[in-house]
CSV table of C-alpha atoms and ligand atoms in Angstrom, one decimal:
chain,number,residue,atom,x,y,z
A,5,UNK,CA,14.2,20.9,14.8
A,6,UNK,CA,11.3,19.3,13.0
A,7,UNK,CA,11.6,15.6,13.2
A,8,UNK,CA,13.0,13.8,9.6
A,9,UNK,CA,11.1,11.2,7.8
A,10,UNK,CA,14.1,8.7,8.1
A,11,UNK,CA,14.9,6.8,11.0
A,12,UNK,CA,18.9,6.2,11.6
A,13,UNK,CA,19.7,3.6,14.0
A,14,UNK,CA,23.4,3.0,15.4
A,15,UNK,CA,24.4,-0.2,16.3
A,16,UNK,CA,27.0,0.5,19.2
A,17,UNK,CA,27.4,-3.1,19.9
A,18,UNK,CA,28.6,-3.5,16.5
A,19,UNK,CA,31.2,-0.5,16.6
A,20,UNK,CA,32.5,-2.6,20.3
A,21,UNK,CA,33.6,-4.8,18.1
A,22,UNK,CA,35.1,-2.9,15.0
A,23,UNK,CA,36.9,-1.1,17.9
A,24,UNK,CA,37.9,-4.5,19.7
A,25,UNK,CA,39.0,-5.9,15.9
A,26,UNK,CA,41.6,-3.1,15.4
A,27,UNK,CA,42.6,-3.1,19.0
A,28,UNK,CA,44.0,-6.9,18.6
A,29,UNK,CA,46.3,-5.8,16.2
A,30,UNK,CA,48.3,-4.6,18.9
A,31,UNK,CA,48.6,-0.6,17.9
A,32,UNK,CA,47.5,1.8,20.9
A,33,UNK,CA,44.4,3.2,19.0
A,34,UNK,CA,43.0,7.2,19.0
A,35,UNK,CA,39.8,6.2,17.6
A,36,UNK,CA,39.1,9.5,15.3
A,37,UNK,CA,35.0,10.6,16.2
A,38,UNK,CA,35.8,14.1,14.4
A,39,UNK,CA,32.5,15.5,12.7
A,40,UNK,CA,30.0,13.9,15.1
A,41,UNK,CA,32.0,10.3,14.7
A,42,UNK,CA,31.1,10.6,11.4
A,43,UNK,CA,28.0,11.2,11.8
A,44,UNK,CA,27.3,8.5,14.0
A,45,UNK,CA,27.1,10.6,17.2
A,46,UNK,CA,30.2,11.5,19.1
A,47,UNK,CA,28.9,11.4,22.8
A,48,UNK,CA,27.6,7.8,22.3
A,49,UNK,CA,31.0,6.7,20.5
A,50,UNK,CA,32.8,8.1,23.4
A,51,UNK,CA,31.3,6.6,25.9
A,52,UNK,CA,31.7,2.8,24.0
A,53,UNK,CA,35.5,3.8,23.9
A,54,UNK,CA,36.0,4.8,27.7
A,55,UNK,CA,34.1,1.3,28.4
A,56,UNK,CA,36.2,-0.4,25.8
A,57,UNK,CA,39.5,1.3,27.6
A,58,UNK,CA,40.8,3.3,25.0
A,59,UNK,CA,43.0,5.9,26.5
A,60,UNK,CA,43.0,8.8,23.4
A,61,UNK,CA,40.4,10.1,21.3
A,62,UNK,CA,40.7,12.2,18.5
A,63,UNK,CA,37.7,15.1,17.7
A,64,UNK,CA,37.0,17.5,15.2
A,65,UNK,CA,36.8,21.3,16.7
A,66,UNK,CA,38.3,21.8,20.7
A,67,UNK,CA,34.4,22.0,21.7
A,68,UNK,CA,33.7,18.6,20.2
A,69,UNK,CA,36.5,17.7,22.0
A,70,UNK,CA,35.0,19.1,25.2
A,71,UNK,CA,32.0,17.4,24.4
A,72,UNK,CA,34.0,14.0,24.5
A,73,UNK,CA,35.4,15.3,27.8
A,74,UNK,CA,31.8,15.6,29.4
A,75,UNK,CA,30.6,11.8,28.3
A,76,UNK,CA,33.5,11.3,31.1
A,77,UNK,CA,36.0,10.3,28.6
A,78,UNK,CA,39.4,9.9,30.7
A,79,UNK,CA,42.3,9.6,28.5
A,80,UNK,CA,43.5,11.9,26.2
A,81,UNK,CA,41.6,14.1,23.8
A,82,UNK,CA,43.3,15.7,20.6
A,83,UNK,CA,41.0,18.4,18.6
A,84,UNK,CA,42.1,17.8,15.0
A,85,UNK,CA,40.8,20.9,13.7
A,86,UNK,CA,42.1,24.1,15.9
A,87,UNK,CA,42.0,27.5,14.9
A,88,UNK,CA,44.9,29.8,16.1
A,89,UNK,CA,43.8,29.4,19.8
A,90,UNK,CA,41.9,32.4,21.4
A,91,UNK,CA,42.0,33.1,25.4
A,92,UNK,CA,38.6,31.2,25.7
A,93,UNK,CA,39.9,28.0,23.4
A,94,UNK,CA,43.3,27.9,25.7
A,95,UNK,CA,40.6,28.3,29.2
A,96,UNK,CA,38.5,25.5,27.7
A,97,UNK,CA,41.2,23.5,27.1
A,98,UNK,CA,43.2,23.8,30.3
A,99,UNK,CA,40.1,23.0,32.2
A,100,UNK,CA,39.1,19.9,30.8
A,101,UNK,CA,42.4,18.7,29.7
A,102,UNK,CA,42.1,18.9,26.1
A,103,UNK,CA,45.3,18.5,23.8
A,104,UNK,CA,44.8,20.9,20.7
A,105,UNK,CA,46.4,20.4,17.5
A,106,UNK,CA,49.1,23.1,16.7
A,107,UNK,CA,50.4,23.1,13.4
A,108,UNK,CA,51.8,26.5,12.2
A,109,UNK,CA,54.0,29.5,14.6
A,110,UNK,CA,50.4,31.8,15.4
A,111,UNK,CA,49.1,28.3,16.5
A,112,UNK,CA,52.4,28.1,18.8
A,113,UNK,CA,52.9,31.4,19.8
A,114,UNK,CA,49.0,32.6,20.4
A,115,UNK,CA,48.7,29.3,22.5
A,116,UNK,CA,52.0,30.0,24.4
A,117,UNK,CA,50.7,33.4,25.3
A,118,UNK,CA,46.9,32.4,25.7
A,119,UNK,CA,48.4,29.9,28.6
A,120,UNK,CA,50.7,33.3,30.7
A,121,UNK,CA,47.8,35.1,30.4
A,122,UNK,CA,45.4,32.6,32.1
A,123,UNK,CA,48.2,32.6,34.8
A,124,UNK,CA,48.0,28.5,34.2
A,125,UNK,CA,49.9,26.4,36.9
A,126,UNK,CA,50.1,23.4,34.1
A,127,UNK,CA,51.3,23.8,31.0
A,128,UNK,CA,48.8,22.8,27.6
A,129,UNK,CA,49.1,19.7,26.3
A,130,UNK,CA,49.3,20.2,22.4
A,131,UNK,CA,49.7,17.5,19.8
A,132,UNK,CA,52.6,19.1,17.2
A,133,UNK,CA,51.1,18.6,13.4
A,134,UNK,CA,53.5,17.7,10.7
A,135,UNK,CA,53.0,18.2,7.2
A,136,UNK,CA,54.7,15.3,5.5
A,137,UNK,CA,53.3,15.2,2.3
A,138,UNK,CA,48.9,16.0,2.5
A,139,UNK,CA,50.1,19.7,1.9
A,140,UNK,CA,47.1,20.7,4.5
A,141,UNK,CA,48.3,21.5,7.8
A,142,UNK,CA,51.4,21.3,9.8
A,143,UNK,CA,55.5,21.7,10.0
A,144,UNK,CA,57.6,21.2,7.4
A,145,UNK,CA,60.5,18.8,8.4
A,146,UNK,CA,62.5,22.0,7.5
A,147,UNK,CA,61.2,23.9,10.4
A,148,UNK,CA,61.3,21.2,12.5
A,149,UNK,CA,64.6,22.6,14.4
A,150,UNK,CA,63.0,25.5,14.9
A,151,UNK,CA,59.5,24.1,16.5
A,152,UNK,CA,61.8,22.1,18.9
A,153,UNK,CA,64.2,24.7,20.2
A,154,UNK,CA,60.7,27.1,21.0
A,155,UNK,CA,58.9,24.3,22.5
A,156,UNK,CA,62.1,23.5,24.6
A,157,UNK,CA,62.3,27.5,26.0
A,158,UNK,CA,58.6,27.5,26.3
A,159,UNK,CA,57.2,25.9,29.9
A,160,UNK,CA,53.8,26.7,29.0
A,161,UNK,CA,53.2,24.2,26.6
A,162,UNK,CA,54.1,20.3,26.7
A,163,UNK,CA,54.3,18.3,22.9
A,164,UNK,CA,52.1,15.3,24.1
A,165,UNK,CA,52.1,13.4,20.5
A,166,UNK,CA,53.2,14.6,17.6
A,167,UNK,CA,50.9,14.2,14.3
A,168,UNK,CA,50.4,13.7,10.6
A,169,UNK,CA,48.3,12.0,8.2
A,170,UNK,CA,48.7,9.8,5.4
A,171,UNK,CA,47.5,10.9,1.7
A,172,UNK,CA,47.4,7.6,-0.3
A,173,UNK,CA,47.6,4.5,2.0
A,174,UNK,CA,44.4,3.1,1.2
A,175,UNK,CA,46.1,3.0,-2.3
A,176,UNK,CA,48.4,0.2,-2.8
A,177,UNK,CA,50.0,1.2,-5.8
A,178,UNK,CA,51.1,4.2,-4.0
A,179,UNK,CA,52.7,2.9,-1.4
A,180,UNK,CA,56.2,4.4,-2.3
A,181,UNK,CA,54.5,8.2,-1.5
A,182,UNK,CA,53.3,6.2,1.9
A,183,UNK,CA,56.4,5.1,2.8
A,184,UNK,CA,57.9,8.9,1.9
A,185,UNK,CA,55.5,10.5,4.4
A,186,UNK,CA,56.7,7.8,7.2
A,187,UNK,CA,60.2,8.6,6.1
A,188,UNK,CA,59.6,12.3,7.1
A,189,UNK,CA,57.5,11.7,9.9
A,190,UNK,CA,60.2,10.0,12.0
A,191,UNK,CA,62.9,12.3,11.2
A,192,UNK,CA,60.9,14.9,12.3
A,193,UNK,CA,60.1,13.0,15.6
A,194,UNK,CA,63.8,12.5,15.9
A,195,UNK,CA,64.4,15.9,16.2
A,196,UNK,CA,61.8,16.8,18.8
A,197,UNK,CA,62.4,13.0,21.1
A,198,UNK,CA,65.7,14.7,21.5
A,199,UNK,CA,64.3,17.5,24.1
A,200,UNK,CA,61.1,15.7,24.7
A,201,UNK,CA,61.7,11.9,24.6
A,202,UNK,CA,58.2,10.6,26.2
A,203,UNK,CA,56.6,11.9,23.2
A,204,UNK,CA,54.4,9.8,21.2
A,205,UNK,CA,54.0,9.7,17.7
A,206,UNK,CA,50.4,9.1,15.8
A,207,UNK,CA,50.7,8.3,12.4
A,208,UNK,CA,48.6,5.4,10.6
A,209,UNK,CA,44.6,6.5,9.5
A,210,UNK,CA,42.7,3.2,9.1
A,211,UNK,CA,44.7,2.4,6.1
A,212,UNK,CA,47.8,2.9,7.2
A,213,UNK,CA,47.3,0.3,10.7
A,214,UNK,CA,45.8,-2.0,8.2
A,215,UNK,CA,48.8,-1.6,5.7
A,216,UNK,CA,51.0,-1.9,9.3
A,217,UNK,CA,53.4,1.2,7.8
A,218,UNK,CA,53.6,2.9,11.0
A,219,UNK,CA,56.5,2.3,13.7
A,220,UNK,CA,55.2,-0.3,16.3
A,221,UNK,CA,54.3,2.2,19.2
A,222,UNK,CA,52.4,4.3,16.5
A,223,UNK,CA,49.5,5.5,18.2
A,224,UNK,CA,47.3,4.6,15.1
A,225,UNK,CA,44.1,6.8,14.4
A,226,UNK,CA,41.2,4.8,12.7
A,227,UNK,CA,38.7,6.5,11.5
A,228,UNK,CA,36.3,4.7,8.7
A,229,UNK,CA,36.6,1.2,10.0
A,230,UNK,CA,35.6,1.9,13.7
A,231,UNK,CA,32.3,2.3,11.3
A,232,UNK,CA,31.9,-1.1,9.6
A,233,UNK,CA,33.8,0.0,6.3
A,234,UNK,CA,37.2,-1.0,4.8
A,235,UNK,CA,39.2,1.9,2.8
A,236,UNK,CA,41.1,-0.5,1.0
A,237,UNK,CA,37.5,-2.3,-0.5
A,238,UNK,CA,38.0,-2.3,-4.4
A,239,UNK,CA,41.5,-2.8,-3.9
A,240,UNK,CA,44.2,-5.4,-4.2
A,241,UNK,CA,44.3,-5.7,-0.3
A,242,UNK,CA,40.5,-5.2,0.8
A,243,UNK,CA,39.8,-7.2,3.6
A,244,UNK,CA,43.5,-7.0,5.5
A,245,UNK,CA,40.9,-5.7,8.4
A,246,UNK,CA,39.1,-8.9,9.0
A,247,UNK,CA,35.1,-8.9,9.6
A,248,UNK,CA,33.9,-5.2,10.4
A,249,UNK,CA,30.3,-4.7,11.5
A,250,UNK,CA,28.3,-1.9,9.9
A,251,UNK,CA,27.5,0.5,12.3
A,252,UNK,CA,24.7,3.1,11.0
A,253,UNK,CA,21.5,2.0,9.6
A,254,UNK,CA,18.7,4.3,7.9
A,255,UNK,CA,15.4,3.7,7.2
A,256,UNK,CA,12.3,5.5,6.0
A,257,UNK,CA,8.3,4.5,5.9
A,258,UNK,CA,7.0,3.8,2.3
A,259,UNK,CA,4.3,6.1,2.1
A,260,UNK,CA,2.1,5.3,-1.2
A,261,UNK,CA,1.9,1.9,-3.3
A,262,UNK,CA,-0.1,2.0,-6.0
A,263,UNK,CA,0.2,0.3,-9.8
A,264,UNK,CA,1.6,2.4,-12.6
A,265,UNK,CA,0.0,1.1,-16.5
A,266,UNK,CA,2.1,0.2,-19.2
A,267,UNK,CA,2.8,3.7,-21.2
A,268,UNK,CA,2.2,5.9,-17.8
A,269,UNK,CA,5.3,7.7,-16.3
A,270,UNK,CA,6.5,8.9,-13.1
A,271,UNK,CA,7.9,11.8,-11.5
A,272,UNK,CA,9.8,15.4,-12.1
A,273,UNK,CA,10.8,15.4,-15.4
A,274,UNK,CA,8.9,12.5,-16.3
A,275,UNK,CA,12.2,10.4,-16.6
A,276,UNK,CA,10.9,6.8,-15.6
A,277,UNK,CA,8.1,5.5,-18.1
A,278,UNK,CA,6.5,2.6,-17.4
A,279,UNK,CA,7.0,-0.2,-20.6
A,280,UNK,CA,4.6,-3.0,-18.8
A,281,UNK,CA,2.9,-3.1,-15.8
A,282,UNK,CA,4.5,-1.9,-12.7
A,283,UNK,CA,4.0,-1.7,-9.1
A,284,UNK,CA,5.6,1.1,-7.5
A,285,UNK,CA,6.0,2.7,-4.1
A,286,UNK,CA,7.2,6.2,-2.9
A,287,UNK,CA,9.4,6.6,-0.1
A,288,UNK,CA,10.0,9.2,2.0
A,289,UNK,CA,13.5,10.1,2.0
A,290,UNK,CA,14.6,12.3,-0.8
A,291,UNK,CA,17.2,15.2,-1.5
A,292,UNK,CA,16.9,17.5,1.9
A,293,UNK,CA,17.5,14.3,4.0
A,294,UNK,CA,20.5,14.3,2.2
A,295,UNK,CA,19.7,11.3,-0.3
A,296,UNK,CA,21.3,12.2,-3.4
A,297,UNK,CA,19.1,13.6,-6.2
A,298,UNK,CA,21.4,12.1,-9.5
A,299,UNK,CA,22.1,8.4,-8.2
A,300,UNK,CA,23.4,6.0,-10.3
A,301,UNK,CA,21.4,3.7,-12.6
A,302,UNK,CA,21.5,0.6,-10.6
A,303,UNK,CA,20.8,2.3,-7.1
A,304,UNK,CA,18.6,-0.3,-5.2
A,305,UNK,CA,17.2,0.3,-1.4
A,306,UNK,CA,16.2,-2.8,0.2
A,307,UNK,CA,12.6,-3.7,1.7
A,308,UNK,CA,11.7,-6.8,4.0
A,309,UNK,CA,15.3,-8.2,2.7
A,310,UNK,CA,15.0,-8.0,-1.1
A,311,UNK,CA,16.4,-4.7,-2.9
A,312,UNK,CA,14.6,-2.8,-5.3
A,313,UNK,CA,15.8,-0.3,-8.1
A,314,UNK,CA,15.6,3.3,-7.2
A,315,UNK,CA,13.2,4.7,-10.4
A,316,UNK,CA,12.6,8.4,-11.7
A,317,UNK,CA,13.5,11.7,-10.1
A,318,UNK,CA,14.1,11.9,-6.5
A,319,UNK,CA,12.4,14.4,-4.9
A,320,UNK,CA,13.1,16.6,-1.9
A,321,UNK,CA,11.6,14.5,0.6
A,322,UNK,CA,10.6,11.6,-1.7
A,323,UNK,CA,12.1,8.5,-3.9
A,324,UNK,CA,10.4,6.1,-6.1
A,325,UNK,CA,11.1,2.7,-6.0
A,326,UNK,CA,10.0,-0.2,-8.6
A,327,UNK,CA,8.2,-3.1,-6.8
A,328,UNK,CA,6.8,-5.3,-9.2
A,329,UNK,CA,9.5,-8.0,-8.7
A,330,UNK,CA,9.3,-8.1,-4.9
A,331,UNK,CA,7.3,-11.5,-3.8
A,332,UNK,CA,5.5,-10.4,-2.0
A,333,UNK,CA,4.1,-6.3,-2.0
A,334,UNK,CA,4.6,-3.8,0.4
A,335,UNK,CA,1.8,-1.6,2.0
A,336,UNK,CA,1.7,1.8,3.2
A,337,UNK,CA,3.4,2.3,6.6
A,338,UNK,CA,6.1,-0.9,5.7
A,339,UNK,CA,10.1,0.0,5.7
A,340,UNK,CA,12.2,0.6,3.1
A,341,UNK,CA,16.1,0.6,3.9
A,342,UNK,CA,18.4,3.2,2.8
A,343,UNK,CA,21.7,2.1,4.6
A,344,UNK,CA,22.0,-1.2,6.1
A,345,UNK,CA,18.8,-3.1,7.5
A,346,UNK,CA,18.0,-7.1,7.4
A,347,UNK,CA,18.7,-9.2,4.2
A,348,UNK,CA,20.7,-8.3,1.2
A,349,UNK,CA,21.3,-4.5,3.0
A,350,UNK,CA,22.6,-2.1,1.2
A,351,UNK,CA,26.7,-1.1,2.4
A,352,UNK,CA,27.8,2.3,2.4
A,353,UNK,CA,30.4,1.4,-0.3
A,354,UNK,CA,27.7,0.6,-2.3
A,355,UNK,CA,25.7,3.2,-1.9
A,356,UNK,CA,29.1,5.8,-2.4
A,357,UNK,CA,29.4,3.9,-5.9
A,358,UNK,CA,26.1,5.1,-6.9
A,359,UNK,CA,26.6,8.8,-5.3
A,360,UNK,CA,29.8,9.0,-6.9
A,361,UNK,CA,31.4,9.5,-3.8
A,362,UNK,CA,32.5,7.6,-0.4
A,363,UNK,CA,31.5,6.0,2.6
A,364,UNK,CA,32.3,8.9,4.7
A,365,UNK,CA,30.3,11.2,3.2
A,366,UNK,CA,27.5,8.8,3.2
A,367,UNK,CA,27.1,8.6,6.8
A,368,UNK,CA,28.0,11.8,7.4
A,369,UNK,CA,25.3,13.3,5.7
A,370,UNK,CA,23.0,10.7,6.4
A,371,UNK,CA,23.4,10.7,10.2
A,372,UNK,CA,22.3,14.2,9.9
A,373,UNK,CA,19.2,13.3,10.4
A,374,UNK,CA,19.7,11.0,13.7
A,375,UNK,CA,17.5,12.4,16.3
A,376,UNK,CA,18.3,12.5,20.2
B,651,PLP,C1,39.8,11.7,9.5
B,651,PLP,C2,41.2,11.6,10.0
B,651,PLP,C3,41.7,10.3,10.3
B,651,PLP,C4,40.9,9.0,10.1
B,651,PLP,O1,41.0,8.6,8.8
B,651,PLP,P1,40.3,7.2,8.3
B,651,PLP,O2,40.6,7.1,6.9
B,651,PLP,O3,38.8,7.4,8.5
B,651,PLP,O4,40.9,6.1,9.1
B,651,PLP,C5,42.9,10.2,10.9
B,651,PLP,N1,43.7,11.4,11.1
B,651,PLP,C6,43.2,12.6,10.7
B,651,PLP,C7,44.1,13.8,10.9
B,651,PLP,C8,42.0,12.7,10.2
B,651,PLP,O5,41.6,13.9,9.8
């Protein structure tokens, strides 16, 4: 891999204590690191949660979850995003006691018959999805009867936790659709507690522990705070989390300064022309390091503490920023913050607003260019 322009830091210390922050509020926690903890770097985010004591994790695919496994993780590890198990899934996750999600009859069935063929003393933990309103994956509460009466004639596999996820809770005014999806969740847990009653139930995503819908011995499933950021921000209820830390920070070397005359202009396109005199400096982060090409007018990155508007095109491995109100100039080789950094740093949220997007994507496709 040939080593990005852009630096990405991750403050672990900083996810400790967005991880210790939703602890306190006394929900057994399955911190979700699917998608390389969102970028952040899922080996390194295990390990903080096995030191932290955090007894379930939840990844994206069964070999991330093996992954998580490896960093010597010991509690229990759900893959959210299983395929119909194959032989190989159902070996990998007997031997390093992965739970799988299974949320349709091949998912049952090919798992069921993956685990006789293996000849498997123990029977596969799975986590049993239920679709209770995301219309994505999982049981209907209508086959719910069904699921329980195979699970209960079938040794080979054991319903660890059963699973769904919430829609709209990090939207207040939708809170009746919330409170629908609970509704079903239960009753669908009601059904299978009756053959299998030290099953646990996950419900809540960041929103929902924050909203507290979920039963009290939810096993909630945070995802975007554990990263600094509040789903709830622009709404009625931001904040309900208390302080979060920001966890990723991205930087990139300013590689040019140089004055641009009144009348002169800039870039592809030609789109910025200058109407005084300008200083301005390039910096090398652009489009293929997964900073957007189209941001918003108003997009600012942030240089020894003081932002400064994005100007012109951005190029693929280049942006243009306006310096001429900065007190005092950068030079060549000097930082300029994407994500995060000292001073007035720029948030995620922020930085979502002017991609016309969210904070997830931002660090997902940011942390793309973390290197080992
Ligand atoms: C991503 C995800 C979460 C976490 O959601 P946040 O909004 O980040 O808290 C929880 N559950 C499932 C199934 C997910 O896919």
């Amino acid at each position: 891999m040939i080593e990005p322009s852009c630096h990405v830091r991750i403050n672990w210390e900083h996810f400790r204590h967005n991880v210790v922050t939703l602890m306190n509020r006394g929900h057994d926690l399955m911190p979700v690191i699917k998608a390389d903890a969102y970028g952040h770097g899922v080996t390194d985010a295990a390990r903080v949660l096995e030191r932290t004591g955090i007894k379930w994790a939840a990844a994206g695919t069964l070999q991330e979850a093996a992954l998580v496994r490896d960093t010597g993780f010991s509690g229990n590890i759900v893959s959210l995003l299983s395929r119909v198990p194959g032989d190989e899934d159902v070996r990998l996750a007997c031997e390093k006691q992965l739970t799988p999600l299974i949320h349709n009859r091949e998912g049952l069935l090919a798992s069921r018959d993956a685990v006789r063929r293996l000849h498997r003393e123990k029977p596969l933990t799975i986590a049993v999805k239920v679709d209770t309103g995301m219309g994505r994956l999982g049981f209907p509460l209508e086959h719910m009867e069904k699921v329980a009466e195979f699970l209960a004639a079938t040794p080979e596999l054991t319903p660890l936790v059963q699973i769904s996820h919430l829609a709209v809770a990090d939207d207040p005014a939708e809170s009746e659709y919330t409170l629908h999806q609970c509704d079903i969740f239960y009753r669908a847990a009601d059904i299978l507690h009756r053959n299998f009653p030290d099953m646990r139930c996950s419900l809540g995503n960041t929103a929902g522990l924050l909203e507290g819908v979920t039963a009290e011995d939810d096993i909630c499933r945070p995802g975007l705070a554990l990263y600094g950021y509040d789903p709830l921000y622009g709404t009625t209820h931001e904040g309900l989390s208390g302080p979060l830390l920001p966890v990723m920070e991205v930087s990139a070397p300013i590689i040019s300064v140089h004055p641009l005359h009144n009348g002169e202009s800039l870039g592809y396109g030609r789109t910025y022309k200058a109407e005084t005199e300008r200083l301005v400096g390039w910096v090398a982060m652009g489009y293929a390091d997964g900073y957007r090409r189209n941001p918003a007018p108003g997009t600012c990155m942030c240089i020894k503490g003081v932002r400064v508007p994005v100007i012109g095109r951005v190029a693929m491995q280049m942006t243009c920023v306006d310096l001429t109100d900065l007190p005092e100039p950068p030079a060549p080789g000097d930082l300029a913050y994407i994500l995060g950094g000292p001073g007035n740093a720029v948030s995620a949220q922020e930085l979502a607003e002017w991609w016309g997007t969210i904070p997830y994507e931002v660090t997902c496709l940011l942390g793309k260019n973390k290197t080992k």
